[in-house]
Amino acid sequence: MAEEFRFAWMVYSAGTLVLLLAGWWFMRNWSWAWLRWLILTVTAAALLAPTRWGEPDTPVMPVLPLFVYQTLFDQNGATPEVTASLVIASGGAAVLVILSGLGLVLIRRLRARRREREEDPYLNAR
């Protein structure tokens, strides 16, 4: 990757990180933490997922800005490769957050049941 694109990726990644931290800061008092994490993770995946378009030797670009650019300024709209990359990155991030959320709910439920069994005087009287 050329030096200019490496520097551009560093600036873009830092700006995205600042944007995500600001989003987390303003949403930190939400009662639904899972929704906050879902929004932030899907946004991060859409903004930071790399993709190539056109020639194989073209530099890697972030998928969401490239999708918006192609949608607005190309005559044929966004290419299928870029659209698929955006859908896969966003969907994968959403699935990751949903699965981790389900895992946490399962672990909390198991801990609550174990605590109930330990505190039950009838089960502990044996």
PDB file of N, CA and C in Angstrom, residues 27-108:
ATOM      1  N   MET A  27     -24.394   8.068  24.436  1.00  0.00           N
ATOM      2  CA  MET A  27     -25.371   7.004  24.683  1.00  0.00           C
ATOM      3  C   MET A  27     -25.080   6.225  25.956  1.00  0.00           C
ATOM      4  N   ARG A  28     -24.162   6.664  26.780  1.00  0.00           N
ATOM      5  CA  ARG A  28     -23.726   5.869  27.934  1.00  0.00           C
ATOM      6  C   ARG A  28     -24.802   5.707  28.992  1.00  0.00           C
ATOM      7  N   ASN A  29     -25.790   6.584  29.043  1.00  0.00           N
ATOM      8  CA  ASN A  29     -26.831   6.501  30.062  1.00  0.00           C
ATOM      9  C   ASN A  29     -28.095   5.801  29.564  1.00  0.00           C
ATOM     10  N   TRP A  30     -28.031   5.211  28.385  1.00  0.00           N
ATOM     11  CA  TRP A  30     -29.187   4.471  27.888  1.00  0.00           C
ATOM     12  C   TRP A  30     -29.432   3.268  28.769  1.00  0.00           C
ATOM     13  N   SER A  31     -30.696   2.944  28.963  1.00  0.00           N
ATOM     14  CA  SER A  31     -30.996   1.773  29.783  1.00  0.00           C
ATOM     15  C   SER A  31     -30.802   0.482  28.998  1.00  0.00           C
ATOM     16  N   TRP A  32     -30.856   0.557  27.683  1.00  0.00           N
ATOM     17  CA  TRP A  32     -30.664  -0.632  26.852  1.00  0.00           C
ATOM     18  C   TRP A  32     -29.243  -0.639  26.325  1.00  0.00           C
ATOM     19  N   ALA A  33     -28.340  -1.227  27.058  1.00  0.00           N
ATOM     20  CA  ALA A  33     -26.933  -1.241  26.667  1.00  0.00           C
ATOM     21  C   ALA A  33     -26.718  -2.073  25.410  1.00  0.00           C
ATOM     22  N   TRP A  34     -27.505  -3.117  25.219  1.00  0.00           N
ATOM     23  CA  TRP A  34     -27.328  -3.966  24.042  1.00  0.00           C
ATOM     24  C   TRP A  34     -27.603  -3.195  22.774  1.00  0.00           C
ATOM     25  N   LEU A  35     -28.570  -2.275  22.785  1.00  0.00           N
ATOM     26  CA  LEU A  35     -28.867  -1.477  21.601  1.00  0.00           C
ATOM     27  C   LEU A  35     -27.716  -0.524  21.288  1.00  0.00           C
ATOM     28  N   ARG A  36     -27.136   0.043  22.324  1.00  0.00           N
ATOM     29  CA  ARG A  36     -25.972   0.918  22.142  1.00  0.00           C
ATOM     30  C   ARG A  36     -24.822   0.151  21.507  1.00  0.00           C
ATOM     31  N   TRP A  37     -24.525  -1.036  22.029  1.00  0.00           N
ATOM     32  CA  TRP A  37     -23.428  -1.826  21.474  1.00  0.00           C
ATOM     33  C   TRP A  37     -23.724  -2.278  20.058  1.00  0.00           C
ATOM     34  N   LEU A  38     -24.982  -2.592  19.764  1.00  0.00           N
ATOM     35  CA  LEU A  38     -25.353  -2.989  18.412  1.00  0.00           C
ATOM     36  C   LEU A  38     -25.142  -1.838  17.435  1.00  0.00           C
ATOM     37  N   ILE A  39     -25.596  -0.661  17.789  1.00  0.00           N
ATOM     38  CA  ILE A  39     -25.434   0.509  16.919  1.00  0.00           C
ATOM     39  C   ILE A  39     -23.965   0.826  16.716  1.00  0.00           C
ATOM     40  N   LEU A  40     -23.194   0.846  17.775  1.00  0.00           N
ATOM     41  CA  LEU A  40     -21.780   1.205  17.656  1.00  0.00           C
ATOM     42  C   LEU A  40     -20.973   0.148  16.912  1.00  0.00           C
ATOM     43  N   THR A  41     -21.248  -1.117  17.127  1.00  0.00           N
ATOM     44  CA  THR A  41     -20.498  -2.171  16.451  1.00  0.00           C
ATOM     45  C   THR A  41     -20.816  -2.231  14.965  1.00  0.00           C
ATOM     46  N   VAL A  42     -22.084  -2.113  14.618  1.00  0.00           N
ATOM     47  CA  VAL A  42     -22.451  -2.122  13.203  1.00  0.00           C
ATOM     48  C   VAL A  42     -21.889  -0.886  12.501  1.00  0.00           C
ATOM     49  N   THR A  43     -21.922   0.260  13.163  1.00  0.00           N
ATOM     50  CA  THR A  43     -21.344   1.476  12.582  1.00  0.00           C
ATOM     51  C   THR A  43     -19.845   1.324  12.389  1.00  0.00           C
ATOM     52  N   ALA A  44     -19.171   0.778  13.372  1.00  0.00           N
ATOM     53  CA  ALA A  44     -17.720   0.585  13.252  1.00  0.00           C
ATOM     54  C   ALA A  44     -17.390  -0.382  12.118  1.00  0.00           C
ATOM     55  N   ALA A  45     -18.151  -1.451  12.008  1.00  0.00           N
ATOM     56  CA  ALA A  45     -17.894  -2.415  10.932  1.00  0.00           C
ATOM     57  C   ALA A  45     -18.143  -1.799   9.564  1.00  0.00           C
ATOM     58  N   ALA A  46     -19.203  -1.023   9.452  1.00  0.00           N
ATOM     59  CA  ALA A  46     -19.500  -0.403   8.162  1.00  0.00           C
ATOM     60  C   ALA A  46     -18.482   0.672   7.805  1.00  0.00           C
ATOM     61  N   LEU A  47     -17.983   1.375   8.784  1.00  0.00           N
ATOM     62  CA  LEU A  47     -17.031   2.448   8.501  1.00  0.00           C
ATOM     63  C   LEU A  47     -15.602   1.952   8.320  1.00  0.00           C
ATOM     64  N   LEU A  48     -15.239   0.842   8.941  1.00  0.00           N
ATOM     65  CA  LEU A  48     -13.843   0.400   8.912  1.00  0.00           C
ATOM     66  C   LEU A  48     -13.571  -0.831   8.064  1.00  0.00           C
ATOM     67  N   ALA A  49     -14.609  -1.495   7.573  1.00  0.00           N
ATOM     68  CA  ALA A  49     -14.375  -2.682   6.756  1.00  0.00           C
ATOM     69  C   ALA A  49     -13.730  -2.283   5.431  1.00  0.00           C
ATOM     70  N   PRO A  50     -12.615  -2.906   5.067  1.00  0.00           N
ATOM     71  CA  PRO A  50     -11.945  -2.550   3.814  1.00  0.00           C
ATOM     72  C   PRO A  50     -12.507  -3.330   2.622  1.00  0.00           C
ATOM     73  N   THR A  51     -12.422  -2.741   1.460  1.00  0.00           N
ATOM     74  CA  THR A  51     -12.843  -3.416   0.237  1.00  0.00           C
ATOM     75  C   THR A  51     -12.044  -2.885  -0.947  1.00  0.00           C
ATOM     76  N   ARG A  52     -11.997  -3.674  -1.992  1.00  0.00           N
ATOM     77  CA  ARG A  52     -11.361  -3.260  -3.241  1.00  0.00           C
ATOM     78  C   ARG A  52     -12.445  -3.127  -4.300  1.00  0.00           C
ATOM     79  N   TRP A  53     -12.205  -2.275  -5.260  1.00  0.00           N
ATOM     80  CA  TRP A  53     -13.149  -2.153  -6.365  1.00  0.00           C
ATOM     81  C   TRP A  53     -12.371  -1.848  -7.635  1.00  0.00           C
ATOM     82  N   GLY A  54     -12.927  -2.261  -8.729  1.00  0.00           N
ATOM     83  CA  GLY A  54     -12.261  -2.033 -10.006  1.00  0.00           C
ATOM     84  C   GLY A  54     -11.133  -3.028 -10.218  1.00  0.00           C
ATOM     85  N   GLU A  55      -9.966  -2.532 -10.509  1.00  0.00           N
ATOM     86  CA  GLU A  55      -8.788  -3.347 -10.779  1.00  0.00           C
ATOM     87  C   GLU A  55      -8.298  -4.036  -9.498  1.00  0.00           C
ATOM     88  N   PRO A  56      -7.660  -5.196  -9.639  1.00  0.00           N
ATOM     89  CA  PRO A  56      -7.151  -5.889  -8.440  1.00  0.00           C
ATOM     90  C   PRO A  56      -6.017  -5.147  -7.737  1.00  0.00           C
ATOM     91  N   ASP A  57      -5.328  -4.267  -8.446  1.00  0.00           N
ATOM     92  CA  ASP A  57      -4.203  -3.568  -7.825  1.00  0.00           C
ATOM     93  C   ASP A  57      -4.598  -2.210  -7.238  1.00  0.00           C
ATOM     94  N   THR A  58      -5.888  -1.903  -7.199  1.00  0.00           N
ATOM     95  CA  THR A  58      -6.323  -0.638  -6.593  1.00  0.00           C
ATOM     96  C   THR A  58      -6.154  -0.714  -5.084  1.00  0.00           C
ATOM     97  N   PRO A  59      -5.978   0.427  -4.431  1.00  0.00           N
ATOM     98  CA  PRO A  59      -5.806   0.395  -2.969  1.00  0.00           C
ATOM     99  C   PRO A  59      -7.100   0.025  -2.258  1.00  0.00           C
ATOM    100  N   VAL A  60      -6.941  -0.461  -1.079  1.00  0.00           N
ATOM    101  CA  VAL A  60      -8.080  -0.839  -0.243  1.00  0.00           C
ATOM    102  C   VAL A  60      -8.725   0.437   0.296  1.00  0.00           C
ATOM    103  N   MET A  61     -10.070   0.478   0.249  1.00  0.00           N
ATOM    104  CA  MET A  61     -10.805   1.652   0.725  1.00  0.00           C
ATOM    105  C   MET A  61     -11.873   1.207   1.723  1.00  0.00           C
ATOM    106  N   PRO A  62     -12.304   2.120   2.594  1.00  0.00           N
ATOM    107  CA  PRO A  62     -13.393   1.773   3.520  1.00  0.00           C
ATOM    108  C   PRO A  62     -14.693   1.561   2.744  1.00  0.00           C
ATOM    109  N   VAL A  63     -15.485   0.611   3.169  1.00  0.00           N
ATOM    110  CA  VAL A  63     -16.619   0.165   2.372  1.00  0.00           C
ATOM    111  C   VAL A  63     -17.795   1.145   2.383  1.00  0.00           C
ATOM    112  N   LEU A  64     -18.134   1.726   3.502  1.00  0.00           N
ATOM    113  CA  LEU A  64     -19.305   2.605   3.539  1.00  0.00           C
ATOM    114  C   LEU A  64     -19.098   3.890   2.738  1.00  0.00           C
ATOM    115  N   PRO A  65     -17.984   4.600   2.898  1.00  0.00           N
ATOM    116  CA  PRO A  65     -17.794   5.775   2.048  1.00  0.00           C
ATOM    117  C   PRO A  65     -17.737   5.431   0.560  1.00  0.00           C
ATOM    118  N   LEU A  66     -17.137   4.297   0.217  1.00  0.00           N
ATOM    119  CA  LEU A  66     -17.085   3.880  -1.179  1.00  0.00           C
ATOM    120  C   LEU A  66     -18.482   3.559  -1.703  1.00  0.00           C
ATOM    121  N   PHE A  67     -19.296   2.910  -0.893  1.00  0.00           N
ATOM    122  CA  PHE A  67     -20.677   2.606  -1.278  1.00  0.00           C
ATOM    123  C   PHE A  67     -21.469   3.887  -1.515  1.00  0.00           C
ATOM    124  N   VAL A  68     -21.340   4.836  -0.612  1.00  0.00           N
ATOM    125  CA  VAL A  68     -22.060   6.111  -0.769  1.00  0.00           C
ATOM    126  C   VAL A  68     -21.575   6.848  -2.009  1.00  0.00           C
ATOM    127  N   TYR A  69     -20.264   6.865  -2.224  1.00  0.00           N
ATOM    128  CA  TYR A  69     -19.711   7.531  -3.403  1.00  0.00           C
ATOM    129  C   TYR A  69     -20.235   6.902  -4.684  1.00  0.00           C
ATOM    130  N   GLN A  70     -20.184   5.576  -4.764  1.00  0.00           N
ATOM    131  CA  GLN A  70     -20.654   4.914  -5.973  1.00  0.00           C
ATOM    132  C   GLN A  70     -22.150   5.097  -6.178  1.00  0.00           C
ATOM    133  N   THR A  71     -22.907   5.089  -5.097  1.00  0.00           N
ATOM    134  CA  THR A  71     -24.348   5.267  -5.210  1.00  0.00           C
ATOM    135  C   THR A  71     -24.688   6.657  -5.729  1.00  0.00           C
ATOM    136  N   LEU A  72     -23.976   7.660  -5.252  1.00  0.00           N
ATOM    137  CA  LEU A  72     -24.302   9.030  -5.634  1.00  0.00           C
ATOM    138  C   LEU A  72     -23.707   9.460  -6.976  1.00  0.00           C
ATOM    139  N   PHE A  73     -22.490   9.033  -7.270  1.00  0.00           N
ATOM    140  CA  PHE A  73     -21.780   9.618  -8.394  1.00  0.00           C
ATOM    141  C   PHE A  73     -21.547   8.683  -9.580  1.00  0.00           C
ATOM    142  N   ASP A  74     -21.651   7.389  -9.428  1.00  0.00           N
ATOM    143  CA  ASP A  74     -21.498   6.484 -10.563  1.00  0.00           C
ATOM    144  C   ASP A  74     -22.830   6.335 -11.280  1.00  0.00           C
ATOM    145  N   GLN A  75     -22.751   6.170 -12.588  1.00  0.00           N
ATOM    146  CA  GLN A  75     -23.977   6.054 -13.373  1.00  0.00           C
ATOM    147  C   GLN A  75     -24.709   4.745 -13.086  1.00  0.00           C
ATOM    148  N   ASN A  76     -23.960   3.685 -12.857  1.00  0.00           N
ATOM    149  CA  ASN A  76     -24.571   2.378 -12.635  1.00  0.00           C
ATOM    150  C   ASN A  76     -24.863   2.101 -11.170  1.00  0.00           C
ATOM    151  N   GLY A  77     -24.544   3.006 -10.301  1.00  0.00           N
ATOM    152  CA  GLY A  77     -24.753   2.789  -8.874  1.00  0.00           C
ATOM    153  C   GLY A  77     -23.619   1.988  -8.267  1.00  0.00           C
ATOM    154  N   ALA A  78     -23.833   1.512  -7.083  1.00  0.00           N
ATOM    155  CA  ALA A  78     -22.797   0.765  -6.368  1.00  0.00           C
ATOM    156  C   ALA A  78     -22.590  -0.595  -7.018  1.00  0.00           C
ATOM    157  N   THR A  79     -21.346  -1.024  -7.077  1.00  0.00           N
ATOM    158  CA  THR A  79     -21.044  -2.333  -7.648  1.00  0.00           C
ATOM    159  C   THR A  79     -21.492  -3.431  -6.696  1.00  0.00           C
ATOM    160  N   PRO A  80     -21.784  -4.601  -7.221  1.00  0.00           N
ATOM    161  CA  PRO A  80     -22.223  -5.705  -6.350  1.00  0.00           C
ATOM    162  C   PRO A  80     -21.177  -6.104  -5.310  1.00  0.00           C
ATOM    163  N   GLU A  81     -19.895  -5.996  -5.649  1.00  0.00           N
ATOM    164  CA  GLU A  81     -18.849  -6.373  -4.703  1.00  0.00           C
ATOM    165  C   GLU A  81     -18.852  -5.463  -3.481  1.00  0.00           C
ATOM    166  N   VAL A  82     -19.006  -4.165  -3.731  1.00  0.00           N
ATOM    167  CA  VAL A  82     -19.015  -3.200  -2.634  1.00  0.00           C
ATOM    168  C   VAL A  82     -20.282  -3.364  -1.795  1.00  0.00           C
ATOM    169  N   THR A  83     -21.408  -3.575  -2.448  1.00  0.00           N
ATOM    170  CA  THR A  83     -22.660  -3.777  -1.724  1.00  0.00           C
ATOM    171  C   THR A  83     -22.596  -5.037  -0.866  1.00  0.00           C
ATOM    172  N   ALA A  84     -22.061  -6.107  -1.440  1.00  0.00           N
ATOM    173  CA  ALA A  84     -21.934  -7.357  -0.680  1.00  0.00           C
ATOM    174  C   ALA A  84     -20.981  -7.185   0.496  1.00  0.00           C
ATOM    175  N   SER A  85     -19.892  -6.470   0.302  1.00  0.00           N
ATOM    176  CA  SER A  85     -18.953  -6.231   1.404  1.00  0.00           C
ATOM    177  C   SER A  85     -19.620  -5.454   2.533  1.00  0.00           C
ATOM    178  N   LEU A  86     -20.429  -4.458   2.178  1.00  0.00           N
ATOM    179  CA  LEU A  86     -21.126  -3.662   3.188  1.00  0.00           C
ATOM    180  C   LEU A  86     -22.138  -4.511   3.950  1.00  0.00           C
ATOM    181  N   VAL A  87     -22.896  -5.316   3.235  1.00  0.00           N
ATOM    182  CA  VAL A  87     -23.908  -6.159   3.880  1.00  0.00           C
ATOM    183  C   VAL A  87     -23.245  -7.205   4.777  1.00  0.00           C
ATOM    184  N   ILE A  88     -22.177  -7.816   4.291  1.00  0.00           N
ATOM    185  CA  ILE A  88     -21.501  -8.849   5.086  1.00  0.00           C
ATOM    186  C   ILE A  88     -20.851  -8.247   6.326  1.00  0.00           C
ATOM    187  N   ALA A  89     -20.212  -7.079   6.193  1.00  0.00           N
ATOM    188  CA  ALA A  89     -19.571  -6.447   7.351  1.00  0.00           C
ATOM    189  C   ALA A  89     -20.602  -6.034   8.396  1.00  0.00           C
ATOM    190  N   SER A  90     -21.669  -5.395   7.957  1.00  0.00           N
ATOM    191  CA  SER A  90     -22.699  -4.945   8.904  1.00  0.00           C
ATOM    192  C   SER A  90     -23.456  -6.118   9.504  1.00  0.00           C
ATOM    193  N   GLY A  91     -23.818  -7.078   8.673  1.00  0.00           N
ATOM    194  CA  GLY A  91     -24.529  -8.253   9.174  1.00  0.00           C
ATOM    195  C   GLY A  91     -23.678  -9.072  10.114  1.00  0.00           C
ATOM    196  N   GLY A  92     -22.401  -9.217   9.786  1.00  0.00           N
ATOM    197  CA  GLY A  92     -21.501  -9.962  10.669  1.00  0.00           C
ATOM    198  C   GLY A  92     -21.345  -9.293  12.020  1.00  0.00           C
ATOM    199  N   ALA A  93     -21.253  -7.971  12.017  1.00  0.00           N
ATOM    200  CA  ALA A  93     -21.149  -7.246  13.289  1.00  0.00           C
ATOM    201  C   ALA A  93     -22.430  -7.395  14.103  1.00  0.00           C
ATOM    202  N   ALA A  94     -23.571  -7.324  13.435  1.00  0.00           N
ATOM    203  CA  ALA A  94     -24.843  -7.479  14.143  1.00  0.00           C
ATOM    204  C   ALA A  94     -24.968  -8.879  14.728  1.00  0.00           C
ATOM    205  N   VAL A  95     -24.597  -9.893  13.962  1.00  0.00           N
ATOM    206  CA  VAL A  95     -24.654 -11.269  14.457  1.00  0.00           C
ATOM    207  C   VAL A  95     -23.713 -11.454  15.640  1.00  0.00           C
ATOM    208  N   LEU A  96     -22.529 -10.864  15.565  1.00  0.00           N
ATOM    209  CA  LEU A  96     -21.572 -10.963  16.669  1.00  0.00           C
ATOM    210  C   LEU A  96     -22.141 -10.359  17.954  1.00  0.00           C
ATOM    211  N   VAL A  97     -22.745  -9.189  17.857  1.00  0.00           N
ATOM    212  CA  VAL A  97     -23.320  -8.551  19.040  1.00  0.00           C
ATOM    213  C   VAL A  97     -24.512  -9.354  19.562  1.00  0.00           C
ATOM    214  N   ILE A  98     -25.341  -9.861  18.665  1.00  0.00           N
ATOM    215  CA  ILE A  98     -26.505 -10.630  19.096  1.00  0.00           C
ATOM    216  C   ILE A  98     -26.082 -11.928  19.786  1.00  0.00           C
ATOM    217  N   LEU A  99     -25.112 -12.626  19.219  1.00  0.00           N
ATOM    218  CA  LEU A  99     -24.652 -13.869  19.847  1.00  0.00           C
ATOM    219  C   LEU A  99     -23.984 -13.621  21.193  1.00  0.00           C
ATOM    220  N   SER A 100     -23.192 -12.568  21.285  1.00  0.00           N
ATOM    221  CA  SER A 100     -22.577 -12.267  22.580  1.00  0.00           C
ATOM    222  C   SER A 100     -23.639 -11.849  23.591  1.00  0.00           C
ATOM    223  N   GLY A 101     -24.649 -11.130  23.160  1.00  0.00           N
ATOM    224  CA  GLY A 101     -25.742 -10.759  24.060  1.00  0.00           C
ATOM    225  C   GLY A 101     -26.522 -11.966  24.543  1.00  0.00           C
ATOM    226  N   LEU A 102     -26.804 -12.892  23.633  1.00  0.00           N
ATOM    227  CA  LEU A 102     -27.495 -14.118  24.044  1.00  0.00           C
ATOM    228  C   LEU A 102     -26.649 -14.939  25.010  1.00  0.00           C
ATOM    229  N   GLY A 103     -25.346 -14.977  24.771  1.00  0.00           N
ATOM    230  CA  GLY A 103     -24.449 -15.680  25.689  1.00  0.00           C
ATOM    231  C   GLY A 103     -24.458 -15.057  27.076  1.00  0.00           C
ATOM    232  N   LEU A 104     -24.426 -13.730  27.127  1.00  0.00           N
ATOM    233  CA  LEU A 104     -24.466 -13.054  28.425  1.00  0.00           C
ATOM    234  C   LEU A 104     -25.792 -13.286  29.146  1.00  0.00           C
ATOM    235  N   VAL A 105     -26.903 -13.290  28.408  1.00  0.00           N
ATOM    236  CA  VAL A 105     -28.205 -13.554  29.021  1.00  0.00           C
ATOM    237  C   VAL A 105     -28.238 -14.971  29.579  1.00  0.00           C
ATOM    238  N   LEU A 106     -27.699 -15.922  28.836  1.00  0.00           N
ATOM    239  CA  LEU A 106     -27.665 -17.307  29.302  1.00  0.00           C
ATOM    240  C   LEU A 106     -26.810 -17.449  30.553  1.00  0.00           C
ATOM    241  N   ILE A 107     -25.646 -16.816  30.572  1.00  0.00           N
ATOM    242  CA  ILE A 107     -24.766 -16.891  31.742  1.00  0.00           C
ATOM    243  C   ILE A 107     -25.426 -16.256  32.959  1.00  0.00           C
ATOM    244  N   ARG A 108     -26.080 -15.112  32.786  1.00  0.00           N
ATOM    245  CA  ARG A 108     -26.773 -14.464  33.919  1.00  0.00           C
ATOM    246  C   ARG A 108     -27.898 -15.345  34.442  1.00  0.00           C
TER     247      ARG A 108
END
